[in-house]
Coordinates of N, CA and C in Angstrom, one line a residue:
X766 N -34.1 -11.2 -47.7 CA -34.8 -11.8 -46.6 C -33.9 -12.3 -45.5
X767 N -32.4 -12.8 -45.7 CA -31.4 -13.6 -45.1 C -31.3 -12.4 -44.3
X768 N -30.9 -11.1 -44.8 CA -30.2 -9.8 -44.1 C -31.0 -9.8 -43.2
X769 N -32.6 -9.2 -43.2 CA -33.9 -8.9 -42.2 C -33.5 -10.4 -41.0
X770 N -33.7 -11.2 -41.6 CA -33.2 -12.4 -40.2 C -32.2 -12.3 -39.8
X771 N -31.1 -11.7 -40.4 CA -30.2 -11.9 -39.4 C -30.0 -10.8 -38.4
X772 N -30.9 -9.5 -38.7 CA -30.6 -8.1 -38.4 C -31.4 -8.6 -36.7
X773 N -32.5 -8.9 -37.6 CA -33.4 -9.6 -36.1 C -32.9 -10.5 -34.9
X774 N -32.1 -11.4 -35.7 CA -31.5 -12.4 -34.4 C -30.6 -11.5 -34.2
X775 N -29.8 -10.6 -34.8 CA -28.6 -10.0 -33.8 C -29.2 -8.8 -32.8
X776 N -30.7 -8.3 -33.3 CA -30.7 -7.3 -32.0 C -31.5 -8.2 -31.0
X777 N -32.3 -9.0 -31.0 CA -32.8 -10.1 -30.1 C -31.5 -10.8 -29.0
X778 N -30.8 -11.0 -29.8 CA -29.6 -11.6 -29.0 C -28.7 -10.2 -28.3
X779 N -28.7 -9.4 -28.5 CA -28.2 -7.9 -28.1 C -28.8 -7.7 -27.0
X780 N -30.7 -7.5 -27.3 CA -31.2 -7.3 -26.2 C -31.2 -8.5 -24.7
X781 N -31.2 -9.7 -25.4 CA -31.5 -10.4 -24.5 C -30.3 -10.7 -23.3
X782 N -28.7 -10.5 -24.2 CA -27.8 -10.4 -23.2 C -28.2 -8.8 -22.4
X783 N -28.0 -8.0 -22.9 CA -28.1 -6.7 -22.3 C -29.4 -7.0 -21.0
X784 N -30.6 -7.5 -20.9 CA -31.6 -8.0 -20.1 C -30.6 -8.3 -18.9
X785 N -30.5 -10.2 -19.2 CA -30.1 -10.5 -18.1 C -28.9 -9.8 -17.7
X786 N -27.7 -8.9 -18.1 CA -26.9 -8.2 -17.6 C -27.1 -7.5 -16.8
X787 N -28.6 -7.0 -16.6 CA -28.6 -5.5 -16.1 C -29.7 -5.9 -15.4
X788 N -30.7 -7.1 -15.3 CA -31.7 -7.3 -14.4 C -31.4 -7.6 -12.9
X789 N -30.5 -8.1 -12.4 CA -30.0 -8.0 -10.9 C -30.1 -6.6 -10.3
X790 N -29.6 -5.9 -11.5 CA -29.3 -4.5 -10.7 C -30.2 -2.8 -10.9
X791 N -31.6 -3.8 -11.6 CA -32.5 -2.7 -12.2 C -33.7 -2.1 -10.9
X792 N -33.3 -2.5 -9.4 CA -34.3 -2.0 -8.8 C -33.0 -1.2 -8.2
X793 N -31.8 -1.3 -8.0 CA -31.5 -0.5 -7.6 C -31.1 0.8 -8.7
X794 N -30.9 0.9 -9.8 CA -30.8 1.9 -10.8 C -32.3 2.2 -10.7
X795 N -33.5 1.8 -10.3 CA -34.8 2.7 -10.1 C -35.3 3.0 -9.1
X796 N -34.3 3.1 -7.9 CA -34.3 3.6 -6.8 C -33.9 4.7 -7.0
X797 N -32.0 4.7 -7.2 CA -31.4 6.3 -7.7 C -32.2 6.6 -8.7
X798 N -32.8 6.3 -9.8 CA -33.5 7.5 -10.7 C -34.5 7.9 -10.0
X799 N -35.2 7.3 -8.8 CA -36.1 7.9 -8.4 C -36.2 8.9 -7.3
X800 N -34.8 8.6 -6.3 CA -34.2 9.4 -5.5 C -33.6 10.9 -6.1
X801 N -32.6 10.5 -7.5 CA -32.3 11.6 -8.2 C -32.8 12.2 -9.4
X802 N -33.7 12.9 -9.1 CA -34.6 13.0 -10.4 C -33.1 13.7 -11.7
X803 N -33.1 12.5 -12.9 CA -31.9 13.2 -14.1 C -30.7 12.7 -14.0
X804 N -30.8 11.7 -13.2 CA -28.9 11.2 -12.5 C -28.9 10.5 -13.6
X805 N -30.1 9.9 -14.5 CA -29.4 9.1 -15.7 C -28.7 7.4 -15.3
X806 N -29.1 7.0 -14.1 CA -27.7 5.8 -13.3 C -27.9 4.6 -14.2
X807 N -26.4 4.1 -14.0 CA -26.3 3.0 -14.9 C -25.3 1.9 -14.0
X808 N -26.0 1.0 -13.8 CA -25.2 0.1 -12.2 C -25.1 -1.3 -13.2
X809 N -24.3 -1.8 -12.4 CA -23.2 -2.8 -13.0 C -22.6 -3.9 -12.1
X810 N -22.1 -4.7 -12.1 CA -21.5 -5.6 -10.9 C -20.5 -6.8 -11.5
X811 N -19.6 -6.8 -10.9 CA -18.9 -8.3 -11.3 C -17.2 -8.0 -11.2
X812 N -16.7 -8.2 -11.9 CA -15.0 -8.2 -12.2 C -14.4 -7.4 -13.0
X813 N -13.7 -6.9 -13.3 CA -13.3 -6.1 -14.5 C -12.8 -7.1 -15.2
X814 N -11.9 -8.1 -14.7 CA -11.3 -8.8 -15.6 C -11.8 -10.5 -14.8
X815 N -11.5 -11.1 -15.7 CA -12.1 -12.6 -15.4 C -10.9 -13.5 -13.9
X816 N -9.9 -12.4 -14.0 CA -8.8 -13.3 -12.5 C -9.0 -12.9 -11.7
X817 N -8.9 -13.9 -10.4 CA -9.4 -14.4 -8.9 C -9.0 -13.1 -8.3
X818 N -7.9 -12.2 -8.5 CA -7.4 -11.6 -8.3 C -8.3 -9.8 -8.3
X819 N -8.7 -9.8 -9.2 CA -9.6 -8.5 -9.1 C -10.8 -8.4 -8.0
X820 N -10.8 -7.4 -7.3 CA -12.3 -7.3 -6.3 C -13.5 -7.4 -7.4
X821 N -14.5 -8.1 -6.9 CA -15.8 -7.9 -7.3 C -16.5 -6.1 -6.8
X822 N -17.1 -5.5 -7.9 CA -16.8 -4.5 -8.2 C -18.8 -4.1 -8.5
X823 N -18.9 -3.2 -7.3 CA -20.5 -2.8 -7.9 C -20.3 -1.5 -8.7
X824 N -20.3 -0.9 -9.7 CA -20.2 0.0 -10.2 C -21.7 0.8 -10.4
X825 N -21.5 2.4 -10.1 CA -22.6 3.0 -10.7 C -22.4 4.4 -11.6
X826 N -22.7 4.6 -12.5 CA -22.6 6.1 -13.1 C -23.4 6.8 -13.0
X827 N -23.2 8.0 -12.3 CA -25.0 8.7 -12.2 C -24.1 10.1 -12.5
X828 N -25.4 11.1 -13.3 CA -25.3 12.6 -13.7 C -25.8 12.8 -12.3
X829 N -24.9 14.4 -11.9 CA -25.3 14.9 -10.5 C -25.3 16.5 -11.3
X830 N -26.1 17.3 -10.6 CA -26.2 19.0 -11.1 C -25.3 19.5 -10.3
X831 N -24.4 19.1 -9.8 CA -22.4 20.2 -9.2 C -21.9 19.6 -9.1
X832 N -20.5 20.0 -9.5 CA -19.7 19.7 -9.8 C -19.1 19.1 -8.8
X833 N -18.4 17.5 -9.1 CA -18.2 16.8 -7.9 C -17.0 16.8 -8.1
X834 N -16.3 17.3 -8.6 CA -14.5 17.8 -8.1 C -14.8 18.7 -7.1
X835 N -15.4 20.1 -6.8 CA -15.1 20.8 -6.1 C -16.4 20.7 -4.8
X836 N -17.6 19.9 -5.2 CA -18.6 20.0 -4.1 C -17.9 18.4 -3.1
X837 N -17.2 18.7 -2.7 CA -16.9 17.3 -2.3 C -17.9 16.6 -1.1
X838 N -18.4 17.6 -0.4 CA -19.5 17.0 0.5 C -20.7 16.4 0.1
X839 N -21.2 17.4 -1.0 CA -22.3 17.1 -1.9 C -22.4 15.5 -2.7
X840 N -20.7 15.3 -2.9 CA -20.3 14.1 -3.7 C -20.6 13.0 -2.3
X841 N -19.8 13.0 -1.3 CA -19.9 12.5 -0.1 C -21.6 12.1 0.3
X842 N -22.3 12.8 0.1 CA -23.7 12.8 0.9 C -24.3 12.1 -0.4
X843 N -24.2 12.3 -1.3 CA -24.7 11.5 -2.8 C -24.4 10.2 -2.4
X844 N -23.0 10.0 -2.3 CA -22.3 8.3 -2.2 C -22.8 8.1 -0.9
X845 N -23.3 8.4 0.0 CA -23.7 7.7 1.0 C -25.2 7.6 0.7
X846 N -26.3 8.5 0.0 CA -27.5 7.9 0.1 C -27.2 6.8 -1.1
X847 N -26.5 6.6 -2.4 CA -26.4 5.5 -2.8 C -25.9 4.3 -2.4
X848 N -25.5 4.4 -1.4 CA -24.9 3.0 -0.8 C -26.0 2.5 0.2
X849 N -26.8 3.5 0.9 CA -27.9 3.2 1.5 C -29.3 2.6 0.6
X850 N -29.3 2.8 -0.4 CA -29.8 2.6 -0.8 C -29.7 1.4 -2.0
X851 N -28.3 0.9 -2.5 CA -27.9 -0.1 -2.6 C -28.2 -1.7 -1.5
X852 N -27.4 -0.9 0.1 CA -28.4 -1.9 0.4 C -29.4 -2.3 1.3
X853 N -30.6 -1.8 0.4 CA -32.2 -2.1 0.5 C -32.5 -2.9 -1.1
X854 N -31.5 -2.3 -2.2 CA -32.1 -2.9 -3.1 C -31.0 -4.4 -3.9
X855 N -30.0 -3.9 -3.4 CA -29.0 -5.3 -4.0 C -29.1 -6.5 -3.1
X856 N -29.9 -7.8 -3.4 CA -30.2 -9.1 -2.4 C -28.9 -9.3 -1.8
X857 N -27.6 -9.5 -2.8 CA -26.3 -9.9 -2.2 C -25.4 -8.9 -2.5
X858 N -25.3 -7.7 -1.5 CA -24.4 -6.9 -1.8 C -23.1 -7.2 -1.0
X859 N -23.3 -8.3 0.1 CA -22.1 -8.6 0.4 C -21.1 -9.4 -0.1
X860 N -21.1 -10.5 -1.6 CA -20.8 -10.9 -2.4 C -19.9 -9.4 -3.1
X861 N -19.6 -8.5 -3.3 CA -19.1 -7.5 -3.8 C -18.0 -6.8 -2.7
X862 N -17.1 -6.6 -2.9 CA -15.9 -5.8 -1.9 C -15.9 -4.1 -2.3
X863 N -16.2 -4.0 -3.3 CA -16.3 -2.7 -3.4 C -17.1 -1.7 -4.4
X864 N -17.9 -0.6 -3.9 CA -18.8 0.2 -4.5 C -18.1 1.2 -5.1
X865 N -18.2 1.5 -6.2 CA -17.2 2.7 -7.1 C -18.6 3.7 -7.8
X866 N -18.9 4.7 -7.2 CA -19.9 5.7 -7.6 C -19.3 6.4 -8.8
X867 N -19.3 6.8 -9.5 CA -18.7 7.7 -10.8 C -19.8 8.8 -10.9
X868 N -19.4 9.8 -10.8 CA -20.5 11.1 -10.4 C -19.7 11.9 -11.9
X869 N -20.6 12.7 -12.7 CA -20.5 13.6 -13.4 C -21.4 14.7 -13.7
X870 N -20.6 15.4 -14.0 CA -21.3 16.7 -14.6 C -21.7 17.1 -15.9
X871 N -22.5 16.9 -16.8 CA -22.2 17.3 -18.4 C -21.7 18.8 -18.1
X872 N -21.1 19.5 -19.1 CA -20.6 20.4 -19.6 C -20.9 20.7 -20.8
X873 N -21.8 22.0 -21.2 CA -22.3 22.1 -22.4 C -20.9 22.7 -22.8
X874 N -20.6 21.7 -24.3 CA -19.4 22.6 -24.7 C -17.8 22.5 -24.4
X875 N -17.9 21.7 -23.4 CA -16.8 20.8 -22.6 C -16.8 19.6 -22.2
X876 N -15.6 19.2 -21.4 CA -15.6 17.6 -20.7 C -16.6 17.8 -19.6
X877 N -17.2 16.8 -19.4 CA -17.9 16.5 -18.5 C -16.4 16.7 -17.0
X878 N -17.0 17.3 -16.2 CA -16.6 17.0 -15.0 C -17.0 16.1 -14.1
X879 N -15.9 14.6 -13.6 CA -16.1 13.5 -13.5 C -15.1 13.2 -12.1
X880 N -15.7 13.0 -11.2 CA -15.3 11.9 -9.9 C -15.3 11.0 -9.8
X881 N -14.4 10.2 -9.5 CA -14.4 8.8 -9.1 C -14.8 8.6 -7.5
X882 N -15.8 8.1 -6.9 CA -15.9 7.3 -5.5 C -15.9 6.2 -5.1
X883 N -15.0 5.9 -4.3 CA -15.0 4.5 -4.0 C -15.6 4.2 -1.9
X884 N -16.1 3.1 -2.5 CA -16.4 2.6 -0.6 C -15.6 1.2 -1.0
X885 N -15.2 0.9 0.4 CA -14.8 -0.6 0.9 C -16.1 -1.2 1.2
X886 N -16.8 -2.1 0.6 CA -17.9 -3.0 1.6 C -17.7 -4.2 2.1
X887 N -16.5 -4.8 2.4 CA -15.9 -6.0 3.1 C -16.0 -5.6 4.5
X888 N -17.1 -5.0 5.3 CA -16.6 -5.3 6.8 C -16.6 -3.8 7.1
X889 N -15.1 -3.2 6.6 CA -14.8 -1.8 6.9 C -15.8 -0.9 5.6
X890 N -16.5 0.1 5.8 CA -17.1 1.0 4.7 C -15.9 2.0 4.6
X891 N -14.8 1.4 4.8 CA -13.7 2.9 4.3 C -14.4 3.8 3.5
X892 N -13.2 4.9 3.3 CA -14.2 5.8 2.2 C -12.0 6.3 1.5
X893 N -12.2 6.2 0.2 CA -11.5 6.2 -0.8 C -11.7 7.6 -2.1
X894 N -11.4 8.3 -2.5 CA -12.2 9.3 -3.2 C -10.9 8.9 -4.2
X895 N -10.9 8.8 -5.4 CA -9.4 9.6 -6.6 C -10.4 10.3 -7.5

């Protein structure tokens, strides 16, 4: 009976961190799933690491159907309706310095083919690709 309760408090406590983790940022992941039908998006926000020193960091992962190493425009025109659309749905997206889009492709059978995008949102919308 001790196991069953504890199995319970640990996925209760699982879900409920996982909740408030990801409730700030669930209308805008149901924007892009509803803009990309299949993108799968998974958005995120905060620090990578806990020092003053790291940018506050909106992250998103979405599946895209081409390949965003070589469609680079396609990648380009994706990261700008996301960011438009970021902000309509993030209350404080200016609390964040920078948007990092991660675009992939599954590959049946291989690595996923995977871009990194970055914008500046301090002021300048630079545009940054690695």
């Amino acid at each position: 009976m001790g196991m069953f309760a504890f199995g319970f408090v640990a996925t209760a406590v699982l879900w409920l961190y996982w909740e408030l983790h990801t409730r700030p940022f669930r209308p805008l992941q149901d924007a892009i799933a509803a803009r990309f039908v299949d993108s799968n998006p998974r958005v995120q926000g905060g620090q990578r690491k806990m020092h003053k020193q790291t940018p506050r960091l909106l992250e998103i992962v979405m599946r895209v159907p081409f390949d965003p190493k070589r469609d680079i425009a396609a990648a380009q025109q994706t990261v700008d309706v996301v960011l438009g659309l970021a902000r309509r749905h993030v209350a404080d997206l200016e609390a964040y310095e920078r948007l990092e889009v991660h675009l992939f492709q599954p590959v049946p059978e291989s690595d996923p083919r995977i871009e990194l995008v970055t914008r500046e949102l301090n002021g300048s919308l630079g545009d940054r690709s690695r």
